[in-house]
């Protein structure tokens, strides 16, 4: 990458940062364009089913007949 290409990209990124910080619409559009909206949107978490009270059932005792 040449220095002039680097400087041009840098200037464009600085301008984009200025636009994003000054406008929520531009920020929203950038998020959509980058394809990261689904990462940033909070999805309400579903609660897991509550565990049943009590422990494991005891195994039946084996009777040994001699």
Short mmCIF file of N, CA, C and O in Angstrom, two decimals:
data_model
loop_
_atom_site.label_atom_id
_atom_site.label_comp_id
_atom_site.label_asym_id
_atom_site.label_seq_id
_atom_site.Cartn_x
_atom_site.Cartn_y
_atom_site.Cartn_z
N UNK A 1 0.86 -1.17 0.00
CA UNK A 1 0.00 0.00 0.00
C UNK A 1 0.90 1.23 0.00
O UNK A 1 1.85 1.31 0.76
N UNK A 2 0.57 2.14 -0.85
CA UNK A 2 1.37 3.36 -0.94
C UNK A 2 0.96 4.32 0.18
O UNK A 2 -0.11 4.19 0.79
N UNK A 3 1.80 5.27 0.43
CA UNK A 3 1.52 6.27 1.46
C UNK A 3 0.28 7.09 1.09
O UNK A 3 -0.55 7.39 1.95
N UNK A 4 0.14 7.41 -0.18
CA UNK A 4 -1.02 8.20 -0.59
C UNK A 4 -2.32 7.39 -0.41
O UNK A 4 -3.35 7.95 0.01
N UNK A 5 -2.30 6.08 -0.70
CA UNK A 5 -3.49 5.24 -0.49
C UNK A 5 -3.81 5.16 1.00
O UNK A 5 -4.98 5.24 1.40
N UNK A 6 -2.77 5.00 1.81
CA UNK A 6 -2.96 4.95 3.26
C UNK A 6 -3.58 6.25 3.77
O UNK A 6 -4.53 6.23 4.55
N UNK A 7 -3.06 7.37 3.32
CA UNK A 7 -3.58 8.67 3.77
C UNK A 7 -5.03 8.88 3.32
O UNK A 7 -5.83 9.45 4.07
N UNK A 8 -5.34 8.42 2.13
CA UNK A 8 -6.73 8.56 1.65
C UNK A 8 -7.69 7.70 2.49
O UNK A 8 -8.75 8.16 2.89
N UNK A 9 -7.31 6.45 2.75
CA UNK A 9 -8.14 5.57 3.58
C UNK A 9 -8.29 6.15 4.98
O UNK A 9 -9.38 6.16 5.55
N UNK A 10 -7.20 6.66 5.52
CA UNK A 10 -7.23 7.25 6.86
C UNK A 10 -8.18 8.45 6.89
O UNK A 10 -8.99 8.59 7.82
N UNK A 11 -8.11 9.30 5.89
CA UNK A 11 -8.99 10.47 5.83
C UNK A 11 -10.46 10.05 5.71
O UNK A 11 -11.33 10.63 6.35
N UNK A 12 -10.73 9.01 4.91
CA UNK A 12 -12.11 8.53 4.77
C UNK A 12 -12.63 7.93 6.08
O UNK A 12 -13.79 8.13 6.45
N UNK A 13 -11.79 7.21 6.78
CA UNK A 13 -12.20 6.64 8.07
C UNK A 13 -12.45 7.72 9.12
O UNK A 13 -13.39 7.62 9.91
N UNK A 14 -11.63 8.74 9.12
CA UNK A 14 -11.83 9.86 10.04
C UNK A 14 -13.15 10.56 9.73
O UNK A 14 -13.92 10.89 10.64
N UNK A 15 -13.45 10.77 8.46
CA UNK A 15 -14.71 11.39 8.06
C UNK A 15 -15.89 10.50 8.44
O UNK A 15 -16.91 10.99 8.93
N UNK A 16 -15.75 9.21 8.23
CA UNK A 16 -16.82 8.29 8.60
C UNK A 16 -17.06 8.31 10.11
O UNK A 16 -18.20 8.30 10.57
N UNK A 17 -16.00 8.35 10.90
CA UNK A 17 -16.14 8.43 12.36
C UNK A 17 -16.87 9.71 12.75
O UNK A 17 -17.73 9.70 13.62
N UNK A 18 -16.55 10.81 12.09
CA UNK A 18 -17.21 12.08 12.39
C UNK A 18 -18.70 11.99 12.09
O UNK A 18 -19.54 12.41 12.88
N UNK A 19 -19.04 11.38 10.95
CA UNK A 19 -20.45 11.25 10.58
C UNK A 19 -21.21 10.33 11.53
O UNK A 19 -22.35 10.60 11.91
N UNK A 20 -20.59 9.24 11.92
CA UNK A 20 -21.24 8.27 12.81
C UNK A 20 -21.48 8.86 14.19
O UNK A 20 -22.53 8.64 14.79
N UNK A 21 -20.52 9.64 14.69
CA UNK A 21 -20.69 10.21 16.02
C UNK A 21 -21.70 11.35 16.04
O UNK A 21 -22.25 11.66 17.09
N UNK A 22 -21.96 11.95 14.89
CA UNK A 22 -22.88 13.08 14.86
C UNK A 22 -24.31 12.68 14.47
O UNK A 22 -25.23 13.48 14.63
N UNK A 23 -24.52 11.47 13.98
CA UNK A 23 -25.85 11.08 13.51
C UNK A 23 -26.14 9.62 13.86
O UNK A 23 -25.41 8.72 13.45
N UNK A 24 -27.22 9.41 14.61
CA UNK A 24 -27.60 8.03 14.95
C UNK A 24 -28.09 7.26 13.73
O UNK A 24 -27.93 6.04 13.65
N UNK A 25 -28.67 7.97 12.74
CA UNK A 25 -29.11 7.30 11.53
C UNK A 25 -27.93 6.75 10.74
O UNK A 25 -27.97 5.64 10.21
N UNK A 26 -26.87 7.54 10.64
CA UNK A 26 -25.67 7.09 9.92
C UNK A 26 -25.03 5.92 10.66
O UNK A 26 -24.60 4.94 10.05
N UNK A 27 -25.00 6.01 11.98
CA UNK A 27 -24.45 4.92 12.78
C UNK A 27 -25.25 3.63 12.57
O UNK A 27 -24.69 2.55 12.40
N UNK A 28 -26.58 3.77 12.56
CA UNK A 28 -27.45 2.61 12.34
C UNK A 28 -27.22 2.00 10.97
O UNK A 28 -27.16 0.78 10.81
N UNK A 29 -27.07 2.85 9.97
CA UNK A 29 -26.83 2.36 8.61
C UNK A 29 -25.48 1.65 8.51
O UNK A 29 -25.36 0.62 7.85
N UNK A 30 -24.47 2.18 9.17
CA UNK A 30 -23.14 1.55 9.15
C UNK A 30 -23.21 0.16 9.78
O UNK A 30 -22.63 -0.79 9.26
N UNK A 31 -23.91 0.04 10.90
CA UNK A 31 -24.06 -1.25 11.56
C UNK A 31 -24.75 -2.24 10.63
O UNK A 31 -24.34 -3.40 10.52
N UNK A 32 -25.77 -1.79 9.94
CA UNK A 32 -26.47 -2.66 8.99
C UNK A 32 -25.56 -3.03 7.83
O UNK A 32 -25.50 -4.21 7.44
N UNK A 33 -24.84 -2.05 7.28
CA UNK A 33 -23.95 -2.31 6.14
C UNK A 33 -22.84 -3.30 6.49
O UNK A 33 -22.43 -4.10 5.66
N UNK A 34 -22.36 -3.23 7.71
CA UNK A 34 -21.29 -4.14 8.13
C UNK A 34 -21.82 -5.54 8.46
O UNK A 34 -21.04 -6.48 8.62
N UNK A 35 -23.12 -5.66 8.58
CA UNK A 35 -23.71 -6.97 8.86
C UNK A 35 -23.57 -7.41 10.29
O UNK A 35 -23.55 -8.61 10.57
N UNK A 36 -23.48 -6.45 11.21
CA UNK A 36 -23.30 -6.82 12.62
C UNK A 36 -24.51 -6.46 13.47
O UNK A 36 -24.46 -6.55 14.68
N UNK A 37 -25.61 -6.11 12.85
CA UNK A 37 -26.80 -5.75 13.62
C UNK A 37 -27.28 -6.91 14.47
O UNK A 37 -27.64 -6.75 15.62
N UNK A 38 -27.26 -8.13 13.92
CA UNK A 38 -27.74 -9.28 14.68
C UNK A 38 -26.87 -9.58 15.89
O UNK A 38 -27.34 -10.15 16.87
N UNK A 39 -25.63 -9.16 15.86
CA UNK A 39 -24.75 -9.35 17.02
C UNK A 39 -25.08 -8.35 18.11
O UNK A 39 -25.05 -8.67 19.29
N UNK A 40 -25.43 -7.13 17.72
CA UNK A 40 -25.62 -6.07 18.69
C UNK A 40 -27.03 -5.98 19.25
O UNK A 40 -27.24 -5.37 20.28
N UNK A 41 -28.00 -6.60 18.58
CA UNK A 41 -29.39 -6.52 19.04
C UNK A 41 -29.57 -7.49 20.19
O UNK A 41 -29.25 -8.67 20.09
N UNK A 42 -30.10 -6.98 21.32
CA UNK A 42 -30.33 -7.83 22.47
C UNK A 42 -31.59 -8.66 22.27
O UNK A 42 -32.66 -8.12 22.09
N UNK A 43 -31.42 -9.96 22.31
CA UNK A 43 -32.55 -10.86 22.20
C UNK A 43 -32.93 -11.27 23.62
O UNK A 43 -32.07 -11.71 24.38
N UNK A 44 -34.20 -11.10 23.99
CA UNK A 44 -34.57 -11.48 25.35
C UNK A 44 -34.31 -12.96 25.59
O UNK A 44 -34.71 -13.80 24.79
N UNK A 45 -33.61 -13.24 26.65
CA UNK A 45 -33.27 -14.62 26.98
C UNK A 45 -34.50 -15.32 27.56
O UNK A 45 -35.22 -14.75 28.36
N UNK A 46 -34.70 -16.54 27.12
CA UNK A 46 -35.80 -17.31 27.67
C UNK A 46 -35.32 -18.01 28.93
O UNK A 46 -34.17 -18.45 29.02
N UNK A 47 -36.20 -18.09 29.89
CA UNK A 47 -35.83 -18.74 31.14
C UNK A 47 -35.87 -20.25 30.94
O UNK A 47 -36.75 -20.78 30.28
N UNK A 48 -34.92 -20.90 31.55
CA UNK A 48 -34.90 -22.35 31.48
C UNK A 48 -35.99 -22.90 32.39
O UNK A 48 -36.40 -22.26 33.36
N UNK A 49 -36.46 -24.07 32.07
CA UNK A 49 -37.50 -24.69 32.90
C UNK A 49 -36.93 -24.93 34.29
O UNK A 49 -35.79 -25.39 34.44
N UNK A 50 -37.69 -24.60 35.31
CA UNK A 50 -37.18 -24.81 36.67
C UNK A 50 -37.00 -26.30 36.95
O UNK A 50 -37.76 -27.14 36.47
N UNK A 51 -35.97 -26.58 37.72
CA UNK A 51 -35.72 -27.97 38.07
C UNK A 51 -36.75 -28.42 39.09
O UNK A 51 -37.20 -27.64 39.92
N UNK A 52 -37.09 -29.68 39.01
CA UNK A 52 -38.05 -30.22 39.96
C UNK A 52 -37.38 -30.35 41.32
O UNK A 52 -36.19 -30.62 41.43
N UNK A 53 -38.18 -30.12 42.35
CA UNK A 53 -37.66 -30.23 43.72
C UNK A 53 -37.37 -31.69 44.03
O UNK A 53 -37.99 -32.60 43.51
N UNK A 54 -36.43 -31.90 44.90
CA UNK A 54 -36.10 -33.26 45.32
C UNK A 54 -34.90 -33.78 44.58
O UNK A 54 -34.50 -33.26 43.55
N UNK A 55 -34.34 -34.81 45.12
CA UNK A 55 -33.15 -35.38 44.51
C UNK A 55 -33.50 -36.56 43.65
O UNK A 55 -34.65 -36.76 43.25
N UNK A 56 -32.50 -37.36 43.37
CA UNK A 56 -32.72 -38.56 42.58
C UNK A 56 -33.49 -39.58 43.41
O UNK A 56 -33.34 -39.64 44.63
N UNK A 57 -34.27 -40.39 42.73
CA UNK A 57 -34.97 -41.45 43.44
C UNK A 57 -33.95 -42.51 43.81
O UNK A 57 -33.06 -42.84 43.05
N UNK A 58 -34.13 -43.04 45.01
CA UNK A 58 -33.22 -44.08 45.47
C UNK A 58 -33.53 -45.37 44.71
O UNK A 58 -34.68 -45.71 44.47
N UNK A 59 -32.49 -46.06 44.35
CA UNK A 59 -32.66 -47.34 43.66
C UNK A 59 -33.22 -48.34 44.66
O UNK A 59 -32.88 -48.31 45.85
N UNK A 60 -34.10 -49.23 44.20
CA UNK A 60 -34.64 -50.22 45.14
C UNK A 60 -33.53 -51.11 45.66
O UNK A 60 -32.60 -51.45 44.95
N UNK A 61 -33.65 -51.47 46.94
CA UNK A 61 -32.64 -52.32 47.56
C UNK A 61 -32.81 -53.73 47.05
O UNK A 61 -33.93 -54.24 46.93
N UNK A 62 -31.69 -54.36 46.76
CA UNK A 62 -31.73 -55.75 46.30
C UNK A 62 -31.69 -56.66 47.51
O UNK A 62 -30.91 -56.44 48.45
N UNK A 63 -32.53 -57.64 47.48
CA UNK A 63 -32.57 -58.62 48.57
C UNK A 63 -31.78 -59.84 48.12
O UNK A 63 -32.03 -60.40 47.07
N UNK A 64 -30.81 -60.21 48.93
CA UNK A 64 -29.98 -61.37 48.62
C UNK A 64 -30.54 -62.54 49.41
O UNK A 64 -30.61 -62.50 50.63
N UNK A 65 -30.93 -63.61 48.72
CA UNK A 65 -31.45 -64.80 49.38
C UNK A 65 -30.40 -65.87 49.26
O UNK A 65 -29.90 -66.18 48.18
N UNK A 66 -30.08 -66.52 50.45
CA UNK A 66 -29.06 -67.57 50.43
C UNK A 66 -29.68 -68.88 50.75
O UNK A 66 -30.55 -69.15 51.38
#
